[in-house]
PDB file of C-alpha atoms in Angstrom:
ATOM      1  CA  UNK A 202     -25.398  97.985  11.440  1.00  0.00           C
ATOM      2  CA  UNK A 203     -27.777  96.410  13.120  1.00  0.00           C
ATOM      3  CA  UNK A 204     -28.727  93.884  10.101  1.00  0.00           C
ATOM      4  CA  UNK A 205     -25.284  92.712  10.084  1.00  0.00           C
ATOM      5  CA  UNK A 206     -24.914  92.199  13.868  1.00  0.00           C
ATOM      6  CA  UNK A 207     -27.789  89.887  13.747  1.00  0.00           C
ATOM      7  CA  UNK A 208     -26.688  88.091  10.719  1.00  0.00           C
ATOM      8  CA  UNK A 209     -22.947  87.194  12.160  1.00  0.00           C
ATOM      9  CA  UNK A 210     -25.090  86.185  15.100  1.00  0.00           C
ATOM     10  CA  UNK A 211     -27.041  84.244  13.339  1.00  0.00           C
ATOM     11  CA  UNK A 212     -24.009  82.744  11.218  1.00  0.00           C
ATOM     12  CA  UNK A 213     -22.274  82.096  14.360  1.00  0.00           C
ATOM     13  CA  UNK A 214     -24.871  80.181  15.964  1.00  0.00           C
ATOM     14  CA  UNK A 215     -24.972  78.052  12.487  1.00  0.00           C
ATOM     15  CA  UNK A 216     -21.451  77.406  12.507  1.00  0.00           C
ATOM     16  CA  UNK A 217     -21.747  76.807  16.604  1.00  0.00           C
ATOM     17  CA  UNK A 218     -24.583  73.990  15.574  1.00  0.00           C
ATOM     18  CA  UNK A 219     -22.677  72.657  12.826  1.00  0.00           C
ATOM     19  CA  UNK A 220     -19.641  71.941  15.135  1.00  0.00           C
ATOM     20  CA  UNK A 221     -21.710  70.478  17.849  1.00  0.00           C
ATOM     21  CA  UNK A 222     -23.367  68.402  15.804  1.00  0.00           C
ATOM     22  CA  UNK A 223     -20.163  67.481  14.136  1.00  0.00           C
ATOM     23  CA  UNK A 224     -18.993  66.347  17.466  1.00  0.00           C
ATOM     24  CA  UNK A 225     -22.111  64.422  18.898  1.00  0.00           C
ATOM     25  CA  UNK A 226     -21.785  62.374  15.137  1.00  0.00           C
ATOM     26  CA  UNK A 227     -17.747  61.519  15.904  1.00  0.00           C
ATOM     27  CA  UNK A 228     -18.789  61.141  19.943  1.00  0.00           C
ATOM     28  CA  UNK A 229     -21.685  58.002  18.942  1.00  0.00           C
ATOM     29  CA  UNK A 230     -19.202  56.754  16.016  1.00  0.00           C
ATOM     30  CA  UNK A 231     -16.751  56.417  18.734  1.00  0.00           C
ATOM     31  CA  UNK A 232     -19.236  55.165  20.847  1.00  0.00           C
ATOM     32  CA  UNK A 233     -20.535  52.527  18.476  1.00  0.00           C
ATOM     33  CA  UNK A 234     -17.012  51.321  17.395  1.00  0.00           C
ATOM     34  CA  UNK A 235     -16.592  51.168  21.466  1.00  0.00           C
ATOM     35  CA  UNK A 236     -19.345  48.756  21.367  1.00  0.00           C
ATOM     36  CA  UNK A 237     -18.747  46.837  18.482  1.00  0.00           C
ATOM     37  CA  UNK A 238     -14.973  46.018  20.027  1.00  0.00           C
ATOM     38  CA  UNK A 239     -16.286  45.338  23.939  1.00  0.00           C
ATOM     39  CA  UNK A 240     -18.995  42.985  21.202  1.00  0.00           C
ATOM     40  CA  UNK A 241     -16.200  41.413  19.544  1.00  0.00           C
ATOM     41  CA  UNK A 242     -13.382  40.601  22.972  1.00  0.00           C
ATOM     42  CA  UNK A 243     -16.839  38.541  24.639  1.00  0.00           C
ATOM     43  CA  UNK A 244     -17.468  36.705  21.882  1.00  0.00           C
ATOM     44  CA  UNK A 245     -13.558  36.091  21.508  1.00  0.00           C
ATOM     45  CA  UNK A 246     -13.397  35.189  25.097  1.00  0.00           C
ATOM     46  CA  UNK A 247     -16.563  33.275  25.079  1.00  0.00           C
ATOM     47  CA  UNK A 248     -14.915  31.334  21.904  1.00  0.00           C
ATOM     48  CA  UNK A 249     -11.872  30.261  23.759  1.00  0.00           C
ATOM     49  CA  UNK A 250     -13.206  28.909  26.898  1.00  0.00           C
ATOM     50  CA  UNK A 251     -15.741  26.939  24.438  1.00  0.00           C
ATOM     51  CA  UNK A 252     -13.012  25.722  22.788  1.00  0.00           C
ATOM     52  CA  UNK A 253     -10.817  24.618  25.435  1.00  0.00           C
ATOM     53  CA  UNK A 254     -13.919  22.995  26.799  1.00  0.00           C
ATOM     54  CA  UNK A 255     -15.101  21.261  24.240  1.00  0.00           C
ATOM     55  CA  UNK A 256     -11.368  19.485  23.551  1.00  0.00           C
ATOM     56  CA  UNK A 257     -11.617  18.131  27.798  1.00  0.00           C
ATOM     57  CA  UNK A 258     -14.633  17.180  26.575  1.00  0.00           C
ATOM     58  CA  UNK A 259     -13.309  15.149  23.760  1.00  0.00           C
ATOM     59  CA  UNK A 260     -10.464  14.097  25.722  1.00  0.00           C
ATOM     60  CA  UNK A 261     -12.511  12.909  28.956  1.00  0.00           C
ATOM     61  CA  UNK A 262     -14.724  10.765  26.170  1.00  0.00           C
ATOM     62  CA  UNK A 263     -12.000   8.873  25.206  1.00  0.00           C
ATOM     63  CA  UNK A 264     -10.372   8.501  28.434  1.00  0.00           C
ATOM     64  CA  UNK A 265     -14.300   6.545  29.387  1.00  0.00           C
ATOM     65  CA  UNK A 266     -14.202   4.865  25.972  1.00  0.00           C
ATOM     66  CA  UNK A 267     -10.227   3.402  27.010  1.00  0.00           C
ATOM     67  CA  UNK A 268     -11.187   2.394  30.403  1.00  0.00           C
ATOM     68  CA  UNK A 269     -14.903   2.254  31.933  1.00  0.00           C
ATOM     69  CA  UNK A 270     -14.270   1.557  35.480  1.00  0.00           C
ATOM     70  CA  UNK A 271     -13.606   5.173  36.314  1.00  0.00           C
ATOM     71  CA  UNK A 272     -16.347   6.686  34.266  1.00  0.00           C
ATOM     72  CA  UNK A 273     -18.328   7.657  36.741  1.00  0.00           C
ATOM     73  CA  UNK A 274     -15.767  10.436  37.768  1.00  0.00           C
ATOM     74  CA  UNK A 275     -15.676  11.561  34.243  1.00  0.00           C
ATOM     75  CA  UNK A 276     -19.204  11.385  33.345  1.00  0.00           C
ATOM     76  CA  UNK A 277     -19.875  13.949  35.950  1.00  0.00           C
ATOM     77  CA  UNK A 278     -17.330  15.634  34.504  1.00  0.00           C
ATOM     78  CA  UNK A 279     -18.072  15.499  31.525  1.00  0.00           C
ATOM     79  CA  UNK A 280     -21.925  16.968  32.210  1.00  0.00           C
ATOM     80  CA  UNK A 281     -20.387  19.849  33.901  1.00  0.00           C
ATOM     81  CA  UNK A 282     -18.323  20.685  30.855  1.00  0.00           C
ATOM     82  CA  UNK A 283     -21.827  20.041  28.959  1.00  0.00           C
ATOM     83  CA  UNK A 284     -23.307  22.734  31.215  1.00  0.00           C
ATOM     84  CA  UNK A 285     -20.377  25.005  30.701  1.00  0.00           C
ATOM     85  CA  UNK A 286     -20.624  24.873  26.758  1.00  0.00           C
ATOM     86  CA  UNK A 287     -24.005  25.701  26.835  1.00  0.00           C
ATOM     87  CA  UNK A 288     -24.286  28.578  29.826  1.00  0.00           C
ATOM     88  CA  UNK A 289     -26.599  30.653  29.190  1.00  0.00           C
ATOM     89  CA  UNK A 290     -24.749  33.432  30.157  1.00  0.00           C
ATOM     90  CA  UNK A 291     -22.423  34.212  27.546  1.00  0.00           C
ATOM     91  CA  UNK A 292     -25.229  34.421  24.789  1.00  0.00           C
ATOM     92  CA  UNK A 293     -27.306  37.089  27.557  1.00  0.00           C
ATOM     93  CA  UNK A 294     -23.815  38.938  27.722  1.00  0.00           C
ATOM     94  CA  UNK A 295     -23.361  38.584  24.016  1.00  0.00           C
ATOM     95  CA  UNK A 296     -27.193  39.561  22.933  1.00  0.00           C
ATOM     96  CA  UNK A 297     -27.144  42.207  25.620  1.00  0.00           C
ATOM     97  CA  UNK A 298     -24.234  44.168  23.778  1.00  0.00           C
ATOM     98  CA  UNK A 299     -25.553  42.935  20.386  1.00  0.00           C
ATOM     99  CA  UNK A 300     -28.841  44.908  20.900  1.00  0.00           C
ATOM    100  CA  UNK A 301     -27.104  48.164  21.984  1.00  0.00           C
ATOM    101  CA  UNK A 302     -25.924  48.070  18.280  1.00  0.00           C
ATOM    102  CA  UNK A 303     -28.224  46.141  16.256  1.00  0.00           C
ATOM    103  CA  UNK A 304     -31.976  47.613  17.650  1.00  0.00           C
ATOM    104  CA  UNK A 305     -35.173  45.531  16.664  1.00  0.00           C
ATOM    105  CA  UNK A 306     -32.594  43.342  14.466  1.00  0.00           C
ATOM    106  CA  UNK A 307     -34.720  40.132  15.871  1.00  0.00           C
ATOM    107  CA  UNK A 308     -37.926  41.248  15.876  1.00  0.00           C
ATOM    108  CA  UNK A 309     -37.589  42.390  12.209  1.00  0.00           C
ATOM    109  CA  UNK A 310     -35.998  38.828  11.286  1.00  0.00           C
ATOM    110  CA  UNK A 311     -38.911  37.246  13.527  1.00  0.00           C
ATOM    111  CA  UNK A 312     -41.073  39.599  10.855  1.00  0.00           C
ATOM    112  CA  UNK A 313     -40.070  38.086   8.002  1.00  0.00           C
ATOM    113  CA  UNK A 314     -39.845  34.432   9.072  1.00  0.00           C
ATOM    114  CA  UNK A 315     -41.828  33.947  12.494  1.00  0.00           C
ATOM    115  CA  UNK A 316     -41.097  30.391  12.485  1.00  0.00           C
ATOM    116  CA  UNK A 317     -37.316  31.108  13.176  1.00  0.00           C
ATOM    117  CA  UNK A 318     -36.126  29.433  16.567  1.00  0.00           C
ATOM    118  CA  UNK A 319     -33.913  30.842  19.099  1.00  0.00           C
ATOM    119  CA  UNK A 320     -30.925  28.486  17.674  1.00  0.00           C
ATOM    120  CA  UNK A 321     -31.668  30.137  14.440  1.00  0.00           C
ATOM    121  CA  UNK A 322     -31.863  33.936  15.678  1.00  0.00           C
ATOM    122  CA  UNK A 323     -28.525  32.942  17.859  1.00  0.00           C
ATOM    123  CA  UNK A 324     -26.744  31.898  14.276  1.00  0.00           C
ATOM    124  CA  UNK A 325     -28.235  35.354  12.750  1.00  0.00           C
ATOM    125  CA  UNK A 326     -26.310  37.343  15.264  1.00  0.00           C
ATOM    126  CA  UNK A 327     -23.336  35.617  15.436  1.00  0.00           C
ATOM    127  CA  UNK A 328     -23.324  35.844  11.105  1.00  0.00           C
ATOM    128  CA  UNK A 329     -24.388  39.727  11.426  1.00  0.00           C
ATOM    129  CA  UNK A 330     -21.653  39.745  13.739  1.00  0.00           C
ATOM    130  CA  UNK A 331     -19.073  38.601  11.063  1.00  0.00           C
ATOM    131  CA  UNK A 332     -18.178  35.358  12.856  1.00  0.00           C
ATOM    132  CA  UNK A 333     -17.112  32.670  10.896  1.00  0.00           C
ATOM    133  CA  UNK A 334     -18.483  29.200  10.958  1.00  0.00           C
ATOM    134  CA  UNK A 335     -14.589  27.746  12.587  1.00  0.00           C
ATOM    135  CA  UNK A 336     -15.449  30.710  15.460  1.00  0.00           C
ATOM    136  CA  UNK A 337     -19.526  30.389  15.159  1.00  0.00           C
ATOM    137  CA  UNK A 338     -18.978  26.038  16.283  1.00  0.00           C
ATOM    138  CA  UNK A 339     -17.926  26.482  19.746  1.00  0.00           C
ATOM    139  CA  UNK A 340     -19.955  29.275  20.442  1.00  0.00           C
ATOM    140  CA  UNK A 341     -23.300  27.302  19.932  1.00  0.00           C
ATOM    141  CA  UNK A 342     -21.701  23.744  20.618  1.00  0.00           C
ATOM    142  CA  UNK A 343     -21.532  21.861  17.833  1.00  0.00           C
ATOM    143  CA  UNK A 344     -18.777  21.235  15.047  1.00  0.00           C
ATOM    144  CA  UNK A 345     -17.820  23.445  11.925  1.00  0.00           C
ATOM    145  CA  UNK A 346     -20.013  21.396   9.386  1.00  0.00           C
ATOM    146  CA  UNK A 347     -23.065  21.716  11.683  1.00  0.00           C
ATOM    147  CA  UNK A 348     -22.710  25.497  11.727  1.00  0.00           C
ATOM    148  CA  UNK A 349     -22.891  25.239   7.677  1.00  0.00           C
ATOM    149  CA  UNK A 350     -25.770  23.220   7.403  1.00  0.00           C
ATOM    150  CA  UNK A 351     -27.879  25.240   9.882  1.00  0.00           C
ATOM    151  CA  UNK A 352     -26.672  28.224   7.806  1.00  0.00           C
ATOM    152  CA  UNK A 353     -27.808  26.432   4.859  1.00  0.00           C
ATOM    153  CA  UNK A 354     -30.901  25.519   6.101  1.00  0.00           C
ATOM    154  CA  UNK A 355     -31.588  29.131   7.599  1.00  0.00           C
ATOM    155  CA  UNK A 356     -30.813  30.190   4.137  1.00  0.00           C
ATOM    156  CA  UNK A 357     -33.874  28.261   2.929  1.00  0.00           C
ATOM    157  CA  UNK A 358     -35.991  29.398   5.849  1.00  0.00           C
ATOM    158  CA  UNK A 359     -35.447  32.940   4.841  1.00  0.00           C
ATOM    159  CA  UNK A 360     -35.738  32.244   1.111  1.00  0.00           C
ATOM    160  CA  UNK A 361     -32.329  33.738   0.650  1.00  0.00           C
ATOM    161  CA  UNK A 362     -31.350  32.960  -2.780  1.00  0.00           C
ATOM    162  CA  UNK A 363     -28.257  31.752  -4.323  1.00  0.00           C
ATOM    163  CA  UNK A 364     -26.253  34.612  -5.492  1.00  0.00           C
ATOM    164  CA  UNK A 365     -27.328  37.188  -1.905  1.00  0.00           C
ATOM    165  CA  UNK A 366     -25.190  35.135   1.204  1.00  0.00           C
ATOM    166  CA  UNK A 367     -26.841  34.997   4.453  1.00  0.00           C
ATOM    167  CA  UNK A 368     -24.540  37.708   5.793  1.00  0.00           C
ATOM    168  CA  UNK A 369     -25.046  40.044   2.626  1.00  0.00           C
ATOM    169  CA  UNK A 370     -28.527  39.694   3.998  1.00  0.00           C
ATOM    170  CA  UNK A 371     -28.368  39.901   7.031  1.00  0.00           C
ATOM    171  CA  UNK A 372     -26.617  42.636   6.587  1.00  0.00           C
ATOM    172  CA  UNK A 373     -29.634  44.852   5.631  1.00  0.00           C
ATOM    173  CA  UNK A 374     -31.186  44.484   9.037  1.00  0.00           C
TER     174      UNK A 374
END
């Protein structure tokens, strides 16, 4: 009798453990997928005010280009919507919640490649992300065919060859 108490005990602390450890593994899936959203609405956000930037931008160049008198206005302007393109503080805010999910990702790319510059570990991120180059452009300031040749040229950094995609291998990290 007292064989089989023990051994429902010890079944029932088995099955107890199973279920708690059933519920920690959906508790940090939830918690990662969390992440990975609060990840994806800065980025969005960050995108947009880039973008809407970057056309007053445009437009403010071709208002100085139409009629130079009152350029000095717009070129201060125009360097404040410089500074606001590149801020600083929407890649901290982006790498910040990137790291929560993606641990050591840099250090092992810095591993592989140690030459690899901040520009380049920013365009990792953003490609591990699953940004595409149209979204990737605003983010780091330049236009949709520079994002592609710096992922080209990454691409030949990291030796990547031509059949594995920079995001199949970045991926692995």
């Amino acid at each position: 009798m007292k064989k089989k108490q023990i051994a429902l005990e010890r079944k029932y602390i088995s099955e107890t453990q199973n279920r708690i450890n059933k519920i920690e593994k959906e508790n940090l899936k939830k918690e990662i997928e969390s992440k990975r959203k609060e990840l994806l609405n800065t980025t969005d956000a960050a995108i947009r005010k880039n973008e809407s930037i970057m056309i007053l931008r445009n437009e403010l160049k071709r208002f100085v280009e139409i009629s130079p008198k009152k350029s000095v206005k717009t070129k201060k302007i125009l360097e404040i919507a410089e500074k606001n393109i590149f801020n600083n503080r929407d890649w901290e805010i982006f790498e910040s919640n990137f790291n929560e999910l993606n641990q050591d990702f840099f250090k092992k790319l810095t591993d592989i490649q140690p030459k690899l510059t901040k520009k380049d570990l920013r365009l990792c991120a953003y490609v591990k992300t699953g940004l595409t180059s149209k979204k990737i452009a605003p983010l780091m300031g330049i236009s949709v065919r520079g994002v592609e040749l710096h992922r080209y040229r990454l691409g030949k950094k990291l030796n990547i060859t031509i059949e594995e995609t920079l995001a199949k291998f970045l991926l692995k990290f």
